[in-house]
């Protein structure tokens, strides 16, 4: 047994130190980023915020809505090939270019990914997603998908340490998804005791990925726009959001009425609810590692996404970053023991 003594940080442990800036207005801040991906050589330009591949977040409707803001959606893996076919008939190029096709790592998943990718050349992102990205099986699967799709952008995860980021990039991933345990409806840390504070995971994994010419997605744990900015400040190239985008018209969750008020069901993809819906219940050998919650229904996602992007723009003006790309270079985090003033309740 070993104990690492370095303190690891989450979003709530830091704030940005403001810096002198020549920017007059947040409207001068450019959130669009351009990437050229390591293996596929693909270029992509957009706002690197991604709706999570959860079945009450990453829907086709979410993809169409977020694409209008230049943002991405990792569409969940529970749509059928026919559902995808119907979507690709209706969706515009901007939407298709900003969609990730999510997949697990079974042979059936591999075949389904092939069938979906064959529907349109405009689908360019594949998101290989398993809860424990430390499995050798994931590395082999990434190699297999890379061999089959040399010119598609492949994201793989989830992991939280630099060694595994490097292994996945060397196996063929362009992007590595980072986060174990920080999610709003995740109970992995409670059920298993495993995890890594998300800001430190992002800082360490971004360093490893950038050293090899890869990118990372900071996935999970953002509860407000300030956290999204901190994820970018820590070095995340992309930030993935579940809970912040759940509970909206476009999220695709079940609406429930209670006492005349509308709520939307939101649950982890390893929760009892998800396993009951997609796998015929929780298998005997495992525990559910996700929660089910009811969120007050929030209407369209349009206002929420504008609010998040507005917050990140504002962060950039406070530290003097004219472009999102410059945010991490302009970032000095200060460690803190307080965040917002809650005397009149939470924002
Ligand atoms: P959020 O933005 O809600 O804090 O986090 C979203 C992320 O939580 C997802 O992208 C995914 O990585 C993770 N997640 C989703 N469902 C579950 C679950 O049931 N269990 C765990 N451990 N993580 C989950």
mmCIF file of C-alpha atoms and ligand atoms in Angstrom:
data_model
loop_
_atom_site.group_PDB
_atom_site.id
_atom_site.type_symbol
_atom_site.label_atom_id
_atom_site.label_comp_id
_atom_site.label_asym_id
_atom_site.label_seq_id
_atom_site.Cartn_x
_atom_site.Cartn_y
_atom_site.Cartn_z
ATOM 1 C CA UNK A 1 0.000 0.000 0.000
ATOM 2 C CA UNK A 2 1.144 3.516 -0.824
ATOM 3 C CA UNK A 3 -0.223 6.955 -0.032
ATOM 4 C CA UNK A 4 0.321 9.914 -2.373
ATOM 5 C CA UNK A 5 0.597 13.003 -0.221
ATOM 6 C CA UNK A 6 0.028 15.674 -2.914
ATOM 7 C CA UNK A 7 -3.305 17.384 -2.442
ATOM 8 C CA UNK A 8 -5.570 16.925 -5.484
ATOM 9 C CA UNK A 9 -8.069 19.656 -6.319
ATOM 10 C CA UNK A 10 -11.679 19.828 -7.377
ATOM 11 C CA UNK A 11 -13.459 22.852 -8.893
ATOM 12 C CA UNK A 12 -14.642 24.023 -5.476
ATOM 13 C CA UNK A 13 -11.055 24.279 -4.198
ATOM 14 C CA UNK A 14 -9.983 27.132 -6.492
ATOM 15 C CA UNK A 15 -10.920 30.472 -8.018
ATOM 16 C CA UNK A 16 -9.302 32.384 -10.905
ATOM 17 C CA UNK A 17 -6.985 35.209 -9.953
ATOM 18 C CA UNK A 18 -8.088 38.239 -12.031
ATOM 19 C CA UNK A 19 -5.461 39.776 -14.327
ATOM 20 C CA UNK A 20 -5.038 43.121 -16.006
ATOM 21 C CA UNK A 21 -6.737 43.023 -19.403
ATOM 22 C CA UNK A 22 -7.108 45.127 -22.528
ATOM 23 C CA UNK A 23 -10.508 43.603 -23.329
ATOM 24 C CA UNK A 24 -13.334 46.110 -23.044
ATOM 25 C CA UNK A 25 -16.258 43.752 -23.375
ATOM 26 C CA UNK A 26 -17.031 40.070 -23.181
ATOM 27 C CA UNK A 27 -18.371 40.342 -26.740
ATOM 28 C CA UNK A 28 -14.711 40.568 -27.824
ATOM 29 C CA UNK A 29 -14.017 37.042 -26.565
ATOM 30 C CA UNK A 30 -13.816 34.252 -29.158
ATOM 31 C CA UNK A 31 -15.017 30.906 -27.819
ATOM 32 C CA UNK A 32 -14.595 29.044 -31.097
ATOM 33 C CA UNK A 33 -11.564 26.807 -31.215
ATOM 34 C CA UNK A 34 -9.897 25.052 -34.130
ATOM 35 C CA UNK A 35 -8.357 21.649 -33.681
ATOM 36 C CA UNK A 36 -6.406 19.357 -35.954
ATOM 37 C CA UNK A 37 -6.641 15.859 -34.547
ATOM 38 C CA UNK A 38 -3.568 13.680 -34.162
ATOM 39 C CA UNK A 39 -4.461 10.420 -35.870
ATOM 40 C CA UNK A 40 -7.352 11.299 -38.131
ATOM 41 C CA UNK A 41 -5.739 14.566 -39.298
ATOM 42 C CA UNK A 42 -9.261 16.021 -39.289
ATOM 43 C CA UNK A 43 -9.823 19.687 -38.660
ATOM 44 C CA UNK A 44 -12.794 20.856 -36.622
ATOM 45 C CA UNK A 45 -13.845 24.268 -35.525
ATOM 46 C CA UNK A 46 -16.506 25.042 -32.929
ATOM 47 C CA UNK A 47 -17.267 25.820 -29.306
ATOM 48 C CA UNK A 48 -15.844 22.851 -27.381
ATOM 49 C CA UNK A 49 -18.717 22.205 -24.990
ATOM 50 C CA UNK A 50 -20.304 18.756 -25.334
ATOM 51 C CA UNK A 51 -23.645 17.410 -24.079
ATOM 52 C CA UNK A 52 -23.002 14.078 -22.333
ATOM 53 C CA UNK A 53 -23.926 10.752 -23.897
ATOM 54 C CA UNK A 54 -26.648 10.065 -21.342
ATOM 55 C CA UNK A 55 -30.137 9.119 -22.474
ATOM 56 C CA UNK A 56 -31.700 12.074 -20.666
ATOM 57 C CA UNK A 57 -29.164 14.580 -22.076
ATOM 58 C CA UNK A 58 -27.487 13.557 -25.361
ATOM 59 C CA UNK A 59 -30.547 13.321 -27.618
ATOM 60 C CA UNK A 60 -30.954 14.173 -31.314
ATOM 61 C CA UNK A 61 -32.988 17.247 -30.297
ATOM 62 C CA UNK A 62 -30.113 18.400 -28.062
ATOM 63 C CA UNK A 63 -27.692 17.909 -30.975
ATOM 64 C CA UNK A 64 -29.775 20.126 -33.279
ATOM 65 C CA UNK A 65 -30.103 22.841 -30.626
ATOM 66 C CA UNK A 66 -26.482 22.938 -29.435
ATOM 67 C CA UNK A 67 -25.097 22.846 -32.992
ATOM 68 C CA UNK A 68 -26.672 26.282 -33.536
ATOM 69 C CA UNK A 69 -24.274 27.569 -30.862
ATOM 70 C CA UNK A 70 -21.329 25.682 -32.399
ATOM 71 C CA UNK A 71 -21.416 23.187 -29.493
ATOM 72 C CA UNK A 72 -21.348 19.402 -29.676
ATOM 73 C CA UNK A 73 -23.516 16.521 -28.500
ATOM 74 C CA UNK A 74 -22.310 13.015 -27.719
ATOM 75 C CA UNK A 75 -25.488 11.226 -28.743
ATOM 76 C CA UNK A 76 -26.249 8.345 -26.364
ATOM 77 C CA UNK A 77 -25.824 4.779 -27.541
ATOM 78 C CA UNK A 78 -29.402 3.627 -27.093
ATOM 79 C CA UNK A 79 -30.790 4.899 -30.409
ATOM 80 C CA UNK A 80 -31.217 2.205 -33.067
ATOM 81 C CA UNK A 81 -29.558 2.366 -36.488
ATOM 82 C CA UNK A 82 -33.024 3.155 -37.891
ATOM 83 C CA UNK A 83 -33.346 6.107 -35.460
ATOM 84 C CA UNK A 84 -29.968 7.352 -36.704
ATOM 85 C CA UNK A 85 -31.026 6.915 -40.293
ATOM 86 C CA UNK A 86 -34.139 9.049 -39.717
ATOM 87 C CA UNK A 87 -32.045 11.712 -37.971
ATOM 88 C CA UNK A 88 -29.380 11.856 -40.751
ATOM 89 C CA UNK A 89 -32.164 12.536 -43.292
ATOM 90 C CA UNK A 90 -33.279 15.595 -41.467
ATOM 91 C CA UNK A 91 -30.104 16.986 -39.871
ATOM 92 C CA UNK A 92 -27.953 19.724 -41.455
ATOM 93 C CA UNK A 93 -24.182 19.522 -41.974
ATOM 94 C CA UNK A 94 -23.386 21.685 -38.957
ATOM 95 C CA UNK A 95 -25.354 19.331 -36.698
ATOM 96 C CA UNK A 96 -23.827 16.143 -38.136
ATOM 97 C CA UNK A 97 -20.293 17.561 -37.870
ATOM 98 C CA UNK A 98 -20.946 18.376 -34.205
ATOM 99 C CA UNK A 99 -22.279 14.993 -33.191
ATOM 100 C CA UNK A 100 -20.349 12.170 -31.530
ATOM 101 C CA UNK A 101 -21.559 8.629 -32.102
ATOM 102 C CA UNK A 102 -21.268 6.862 -28.738
ATOM 103 C CA UNK A 103 -20.400 3.218 -28.398
ATOM 104 C CA UNK A 104 -19.474 0.577 -25.859
ATOM 105 C CA UNK A 105 -16.834 -2.053 -26.586
ATOM 106 C CA UNK A 106 -18.676 -5.266 -27.551
ATOM 107 C CA UNK A 107 -18.689 -6.880 -31.009
ATOM 108 C CA UNK A 108 -22.327 -5.823 -31.387
ATOM 109 C CA UNK A 109 -21.303 -2.215 -30.595
ATOM 110 C CA UNK A 110 -18.599 -2.406 -33.266
ATOM 111 C CA UNK A 111 -21.078 -3.551 -35.909
ATOM 112 C CA UNK A 112 -23.609 -0.900 -34.879
ATOM 113 C CA UNK A 113 -20.957 1.842 -35.074
ATOM 114 C CA UNK A 114 -20.056 0.686 -38.591
ATOM 115 C CA UNK A 115 -23.728 0.772 -39.614
ATOM 116 C CA UNK A 116 -24.241 4.271 -38.180
ATOM 117 C CA UNK A 117 -21.021 5.750 -39.613
ATOM 118 C CA UNK A 118 -21.980 4.350 -43.049
ATOM 119 C CA UNK A 119 -25.112 6.557 -43.029
ATOM 120 C CA UNK A 120 -23.201 9.783 -43.702
ATOM 121 C CA UNK A 121 -19.638 11.005 -44.388
ATOM 122 C CA UNK A 122 -20.580 14.050 -42.341
ATOM 123 C CA UNK A 123 -20.510 12.004 -39.143
ATOM 124 C CA UNK A 124 -16.892 12.436 -38.016
ATOM 125 C CA UNK A 125 -16.679 11.740 -34.267
ATOM 126 C CA UNK A 126 -16.791 8.364 -32.482
ATOM 127 C CA UNK A 127 -16.949 8.334 -28.687
ATOM 128 C CA UNK A 128 -15.841 5.026 -27.156
ATOM 129 C CA UNK A 129 -17.087 5.158 -23.617
ATOM 130 C CA UNK A 130 -16.772 2.756 -20.722
ATOM 131 C CA UNK A 131 -16.923 3.557 -17.010
ATOM 132 C CA UNK A 132 -13.506 2.045 -16.275
ATOM 133 C CA UNK A 133 -11.102 3.077 -19.020
ATOM 134 C CA UNK A 134 -8.231 1.221 -17.320
ATOM 135 C CA UNK A 135 -9.299 -2.050 -18.897
ATOM 136 C CA UNK A 136 -6.818 -3.572 -21.418
ATOM 137 C CA UNK A 137 -9.906 -4.383 -23.434
ATOM 138 C CA UNK A 138 -10.495 -0.676 -24.116
ATOM 139 C CA UNK A 139 -6.970 -0.275 -25.514
ATOM 140 C CA UNK A 140 -7.513 -3.202 -27.881
ATOM 141 C CA UNK A 141 -10.915 -1.844 -28.885
ATOM 142 C CA UNK A 142 -9.466 1.591 -29.662
ATOM 143 C CA UNK A 143 -6.875 -0.084 -31.913
ATOM 144 C CA UNK A 144 -9.636 -1.983 -33.682
ATOM 145 C CA UNK A 145 -11.788 1.120 -34.227
ATOM 146 C CA UNK A 146 -8.770 3.137 -35.398
ATOM 147 C CA UNK A 147 -7.920 0.431 -37.971
ATOM 148 C CA UNK A 148 -11.501 0.468 -39.259
ATOM 149 C CA UNK A 149 -11.918 4.258 -39.277
ATOM 150 C CA UNK A 150 -8.507 5.844 -40.032
ATOM 151 C CA UNK A 151 -10.020 9.254 -40.855
ATOM 152 C CA UNK A 152 -12.586 9.597 -38.052
ATOM 153 C CA UNK A 153 -11.964 11.438 -34.804
ATOM 154 C CA UNK A 154 -11.911 8.910 -31.968
ATOM 155 C CA UNK A 155 -12.467 9.790 -28.330
ATOM 156 C CA UNK A 156 -11.893 7.119 -25.656
ATOM 157 C CA UNK A 157 -12.273 6.969 -21.885
ATOM 158 C CA UNK A 158 -12.862 7.441 -19.055
ATOM 159 C CA UNK A 159 -9.549 7.712 -17.249
ATOM 160 C CA UNK A 160 -7.993 10.181 -14.791
ATOM 161 C CA UNK A 161 -4.218 9.727 -14.938
ATOM 162 C CA UNK A 162 -1.546 10.666 -17.464
ATOM 163 C CA UNK A 163 -0.171 7.135 -17.959
ATOM 164 C CA UNK A 164 -3.500 5.867 -19.268
ATOM 165 C CA UNK A 165 -4.091 8.979 -21.367
ATOM 166 C CA UNK A 166 -0.808 8.252 -23.134
ATOM 167 C CA UNK A 167 -1.664 4.599 -23.645
ATOM 168 C CA UNK A 168 -5.021 5.430 -25.231
ATOM 169 C CA UNK A 169 -3.530 8.078 -27.514
ATOM 170 C CA UNK A 170 -0.770 5.704 -28.596
ATOM 171 C CA UNK A 171 -3.469 3.084 -29.297
ATOM 172 C CA UNK A 172 -5.193 5.465 -31.722
ATOM 173 C CA UNK A 173 -7.409 7.853 -29.753
ATOM 174 C CA UNK A 174 -7.337 11.499 -30.871
ATOM 175 C CA UNK A 175 -9.107 12.613 -27.698
ATOM 176 C CA UNK A 176 -9.228 11.070 -24.219
ATOM 177 C CA UNK A 177 -12.223 11.531 -21.954
ATOM 178 C CA UNK A 178 -11.271 12.330 -18.369
ATOM 179 C CA UNK A 179 -13.347 11.857 -15.219
ATOM 180 C CA UNK A 180 -14.019 9.046 -12.759
ATOM 181 C CA UNK A 181 -16.537 9.790 -10.079
ATOM 182 C CA UNK A 182 -17.226 13.553 -10.297
ATOM 183 C CA UNK A 183 -20.603 13.328 -12.090
ATOM 184 C CA UNK A 184 -23.788 14.821 -10.643
ATOM 185 C CA UNK A 185 -25.631 11.480 -10.707
ATOM 186 C CA UNK A 186 -22.591 9.284 -10.176
ATOM 187 C CA UNK A 187 -22.105 7.188 -7.046
ATOM 188 C CA UNK A 188 -18.854 5.467 -8.015
ATOM 189 C CA UNK A 189 -16.880 7.161 -5.268
ATOM 190 C CA UNK A 190 -19.412 6.031 -2.676
ATOM 191 C CA UNK A 191 -19.830 2.505 -3.998
ATOM 192 C CA UNK A 192 -16.167 1.810 -4.757
ATOM 193 C CA UNK A 193 -14.017 4.427 -3.043
ATOM 194 C CA UNK A 194 -12.335 5.075 -6.422
ATOM 195 C CA UNK A 195 -11.938 8.511 -8.000
ATOM 196 C CA UNK A 196 -9.783 11.571 -8.589
ATOM 197 C CA UNK A 197 -10.691 15.228 -7.944
ATOM 198 C CA UNK A 198 -11.685 16.497 -11.350
ATOM 199 C CA UNK A 199 -9.615 19.670 -11.677
ATOM 200 C CA UNK A 200 -6.374 17.842 -10.868
ATOM 201 C CA UNK A 201 -7.371 15.019 -13.213
ATOM 202 C CA UNK A 202 -7.863 17.577 -15.996
ATOM 203 C CA UNK A 203 -4.571 19.389 -15.296
ATOM 204 C CA UNK A 204 -2.524 16.177 -15.229
ATOM 205 C CA UNK A 205 -4.262 14.469 -18.151
ATOM 206 C CA UNK A 206 -4.148 17.575 -20.367
ATOM 207 C CA UNK A 207 -0.410 17.775 -19.814
ATOM 208 C CA UNK A 208 0.024 14.131 -20.823
ATOM 209 C CA UNK A 209 -2.246 14.422 -23.879
ATOM 210 C CA UNK A 210 -0.785 17.675 -25.171
ATOM 211 C CA UNK A 211 2.713 16.213 -24.914
ATOM 212 C CA UNK A 212 1.654 13.645 -27.516
ATOM 213 C CA UNK A 213 -0.401 15.991 -29.684
ATOM 214 C CA UNK A 214 -3.730 14.697 -28.353
ATOM 215 C CA UNK A 215 -6.675 16.424 -26.693
ATOM 216 C CA UNK A 216 -8.822 15.760 -23.630
ATOM 217 C CA UNK A 217 -12.449 16.144 -22.664
ATOM 218 C CA UNK A 218 -13.039 17.131 -19.033
ATOM 219 C CA UNK A 219 -16.119 15.005 -18.308
ATOM 220 C CA UNK A 220 -18.307 15.487 -15.261
ATOM 221 C CA UNK A 221 -18.482 17.552 -12.115
ATOM 222 C CA UNK A 222 -19.352 20.961 -13.581
ATOM 223 C CA UNK A 223 -22.231 22.392 -11.567
ATOM 224 C CA UNK A 224 -22.094 25.992 -12.834
ATOM 225 C CA UNK A 225 -20.569 28.095 -15.626
ATOM 226 C CA UNK A 226 -17.623 28.954 -13.357
ATOM 227 C CA UNK A 227 -16.732 25.248 -13.166
ATOM 228 C CA UNK A 228 -16.821 24.996 -16.975
ATOM 229 C CA UNK A 229 -14.386 27.915 -17.138
ATOM 230 C CA UNK A 230 -12.166 26.276 -14.496
ATOM 231 C CA UNK A 231 -12.097 23.061 -16.542
ATOM 232 C CA UNK A 232 -10.919 25.039 -19.599
ATOM 233 C CA UNK A 233 -8.503 27.012 -17.419
ATOM 234 C CA UNK A 234 -7.044 23.728 -16.150
ATOM 235 C CA UNK A 235 -6.287 22.673 -19.724
ATOM 236 C CA UNK A 236 -9.374 20.799 -20.918
ATOM 237 C CA UNK A 237 -9.768 21.129 -24.690
ATOM 238 C CA UNK A 238 -13.430 20.110 -24.454
ATOM 239 C CA UNK A 239 -15.829 20.089 -21.505
ATOM 240 C CA UNK A 240 -18.666 17.568 -21.265
ATOM 241 C CA UNK A 241 -21.846 18.402 -19.345
ATOM 242 C CA UNK A 242 -24.587 16.106 -18.068
ATOM 243 C CA UNK A 243 -26.583 17.628 -15.223
ATOM 244 C CA UNK A 244 -26.209 21.224 -16.402
ATOM 245 C CA UNK A 245 -27.988 20.333 -19.657
ATOM 246 C CA UNK A 246 -30.498 17.865 -18.176
ATOM 247 C CA UNK A 247 -34.097 18.792 -17.364
ATOM 248 C CA UNK A 248 -34.708 20.694 -20.621
ATOM 249 C CA UNK A 249 -37.175 20.204 -23.469
ATOM 250 C CA UNK A 250 -34.336 18.908 -25.667
ATOM 251 C CA UNK A 251 -32.861 16.547 -23.035
ATOM 252 C CA UNK A 252 -35.292 13.767 -23.887
ATOM 253 C CA UNK A 253 -36.041 12.698 -20.287
ATOM 254 C CA UNK A 254 -39.424 11.612 -18.986
ATOM 255 C CA UNK A 255 -41.607 14.493 -17.747
ATOM 256 C CA UNK A 256 -43.398 13.863 -14.457
ATOM 257 C CA UNK A 257 -46.101 16.055 -12.878
ATOM 258 C CA UNK A 258 -46.209 16.424 -9.096
ATOM 259 C CA UNK A 259 -48.452 18.872 -7.229
ATOM 260 C CA UNK A 260 -49.108 20.777 -10.439
ATOM 261 C CA UNK A 261 -45.387 21.247 -11.159
ATOM 262 C CA UNK A 262 -43.390 19.661 -13.963
ATOM 263 C CA UNK A 263 -40.205 17.714 -13.335
ATOM 264 C CA UNK A 264 -37.882 15.737 -15.586
ATOM 265 C CA UNK A 265 -36.271 12.455 -14.659
ATOM 266 C CA UNK A 266 -32.479 12.416 -14.860
ATOM 267 C CA UNK A 267 -30.367 9.378 -14.020
ATOM 268 C CA UNK A 268 -26.843 8.025 -14.269
ATOM 269 C CA UNK A 269 -26.118 5.601 -17.063
ATOM 270 C CA UNK A 270 -25.085 3.000 -14.448
ATOM 271 C CA UNK A 271 -28.098 3.652 -12.223
ATOM 272 C CA UNK A 272 -30.843 1.173 -11.488
ATOM 273 C CA UNK A 273 -33.179 3.247 -13.722
ATOM 274 C CA UNK A 274 -30.832 2.989 -16.717
ATOM 275 C CA UNK A 275 -30.173 -0.706 -16.217
ATOM 276 C CA UNK A 276 -33.888 -1.453 -15.788
ATOM 277 C CA UNK A 277 -34.583 0.401 -19.032
ATOM 278 C CA UNK A 278 -31.739 -0.890 -21.194
ATOM 279 C CA UNK A 279 -30.389 -4.117 -19.682
ATOM 280 C CA UNK A 280 -33.372 -5.781 -18.034
ATOM 281 C CA UNK A 281 -32.267 -4.828 -14.493
ATOM 282 C CA UNK A 282 -29.067 -4.695 -12.449
ATOM 283 C CA UNK A 283 -26.985 -7.848 -12.997
ATOM 284 C CA UNK A 284 -26.463 -9.949 -9.825
ATOM 285 C CA UNK A 285 -22.699 -9.478 -9.758
ATOM 286 C CA UNK A 286 -22.761 -5.662 -9.790
ATOM 287 C CA UNK A 287 -24.050 -2.656 -7.877
ATOM 288 C CA UNK A 288 -25.747 0.336 -9.461
ATOM 289 C CA UNK A 289 -23.262 3.236 -9.587
ATOM 290 C CA UNK A 290 -25.636 6.046 -10.407
ATOM 291 C CA UNK A 291 -28.547 8.001 -8.947
ATOM 292 C CA UNK A 292 -31.985 8.907 -10.221
ATOM 293 C CA UNK A 293 -33.220 12.436 -9.513
ATOM 294 C CA UNK A 294 -36.184 14.611 -10.466
ATOM 295 C CA UNK A 295 -35.191 18.049 -11.773
ATOM 296 C CA UNK A 296 -37.583 20.976 -12.056
ATOM 297 C CA UNK A 297 -38.415 21.203 -15.769
ATOM 298 C CA UNK A 298 -36.358 24.067 -17.232
ATOM 299 C CA UNK A 299 -37.879 24.676 -20.677
ATOM 300 C CA UNK A 300 -35.609 25.111 -23.682
ATOM 301 C CA UNK A 301 -31.840 24.604 -23.399
ATOM 302 C CA UNK A 302 -31.286 27.816 -25.433
ATOM 303 C CA UNK A 303 -31.168 30.096 -22.383
ATOM 304 C CA UNK A 304 -29.004 27.702 -20.353
ATOM 305 C CA UNK A 305 -26.351 27.294 -23.031
ATOM 306 C CA UNK A 306 -26.230 31.044 -23.645
ATOM 307 C CA UNK A 307 -25.799 31.543 -19.892
ATOM 308 C CA UNK A 308 -22.951 29.011 -19.703
ATOM 309 C CA UNK A 309 -21.121 30.488 -22.703
ATOM 310 C CA UNK A 310 -21.702 34.006 -21.337
ATOM 311 C CA UNK A 311 -20.088 32.959 -18.048
ATOM 312 C CA UNK A 312 -17.024 31.519 -19.783
ATOM 313 C CA UNK A 313 -16.697 34.671 -21.917
ATOM 314 C CA UNK A 314 -16.775 36.723 -18.755
ATOM 315 C CA UNK A 315 -14.034 34.572 -17.154
ATOM 316 C CA UNK A 316 -11.907 35.271 -20.223
ATOM 317 C CA UNK A 317 -12.336 39.033 -19.796
ATOM 318 C CA UNK A 318 -11.387 38.828 -16.092
ATOM 319 C CA UNK A 319 -8.074 37.153 -16.926
ATOM 320 C CA UNK A 320 -7.401 38.921 -20.232
ATOM 321 C CA UNK A 321 -7.903 36.028 -22.655
ATOM 322 C CA UNK A 322 -9.217 37.266 -26.008
ATOM 323 C CA UNK A 323 -9.737 33.665 -27.125
ATOM 324 C CA UNK A 324 -10.792 30.536 -25.262
ATOM 325 C CA UNK A 325 -7.540 28.984 -26.502
ATOM 326 C CA UNK A 326 -5.585 31.515 -24.407
ATOM 327 C CA UNK A 327 -7.545 30.907 -21.210
ATOM 328 C CA UNK A 328 -5.291 28.197 -19.832
ATOM 329 C CA UNK A 329 -2.137 30.300 -20.417
ATOM 330 C CA UNK A 330 -3.775 33.244 -18.648
ATOM 331 C CA UNK A 331 -4.947 31.095 -15.719
ATOM 332 C CA UNK A 332 -3.577 31.343 -12.217
ATOM 333 C CA UNK A 333 -5.726 29.433 -9.768
ATOM 334 C CA UNK A 334 -5.753 30.425 -6.145
ATOM 335 C CA UNK A 335 -6.654 27.789 -3.578
ATOM 336 C CA UNK A 336 -9.636 28.830 -1.508
ATOM 337 C CA UNK A 337 -11.825 27.610 1.314
ATOM 338 C CA UNK A 338 -14.895 29.547 0.266
ATOM 339 C CA UNK A 339 -16.848 29.955 -2.966
ATOM 340 C CA UNK A 340 -20.058 31.930 -3.308
ATOM 341 C CA UNK A 341 -21.921 33.807 -0.577
ATOM 342 C CA UNK A 342 -25.086 31.794 0.110
ATOM 343 C CA UNK A 343 -26.738 34.116 2.574
ATOM 344 C CA UNK A 344 -29.790 34.472 0.271
ATOM 345 C CA UNK A 345 -29.674 30.898 -1.008
ATOM 346 C CA UNK A 346 -27.858 29.303 -3.896
ATOM 347 C CA UNK A 347 -27.736 30.732 -7.436
HETATM 348 P P1 LIG B 1 -22.239 15.825 -14.787
HETATM 349 O O1 LIG B 1 -21.974 16.824 -15.855
HETATM 350 O O2 LIG B 1 -23.687 15.469 -14.659
HETATM 351 O O3 LIG B 1 -21.613 16.183 -13.475
HETATM 352 O O4 LIG B 1 -21.455 14.494 -15.249
HETATM 353 C C1 LIG B 1 -21.758 13.832 -16.451
HETATM 354 C C2 LIG B 1 -20.897 12.585 -16.563
HETATM 355 O O5 LIG B 1 -21.151 11.682 -15.487
HETATM 356 C C3 LIG B 1 -21.151 11.739 -17.791
HETATM 357 O O6 LIG B 1 -20.619 12.284 -18.958
HETATM 358 C C4 LIG B 1 -20.513 10.419 -17.385
HETATM 359 O O7 LIG B 1 -19.110 10.418 -17.577
HETATM 360 C C5 LIG B 1 -20.774 10.355 -15.897
HETATM 361 N N1 LIG B 1 -21.886 9.452 -15.580
HETATM 362 C C6 LIG B 1 -23.105 9.392 -16.156
HETATM 363 N N2 LIG B 1 -23.867 8.449 -15.586
HETATM 364 C C7 LIG B 1 -23.111 7.868 -14.640
HETATM 365 C C8 LIG B 1 -23.336 6.786 -13.724
HETATM 366 O O8 LIG B 1 -24.414 6.201 -13.624
HETATM 367 N N3 LIG B 1 -22.281 6.446 -12.933
HETATM 368 C C9 LIG B 1 -21.085 7.094 -13.011
HETATM 369 N N4 LIG B 1 -20.098 6.662 -12.233
HETATM 370 N N5 LIG B 1 -20.849 8.128 -13.843
HETATM 371 C C10 LIG B 1 -21.846 8.493 -14.649
#
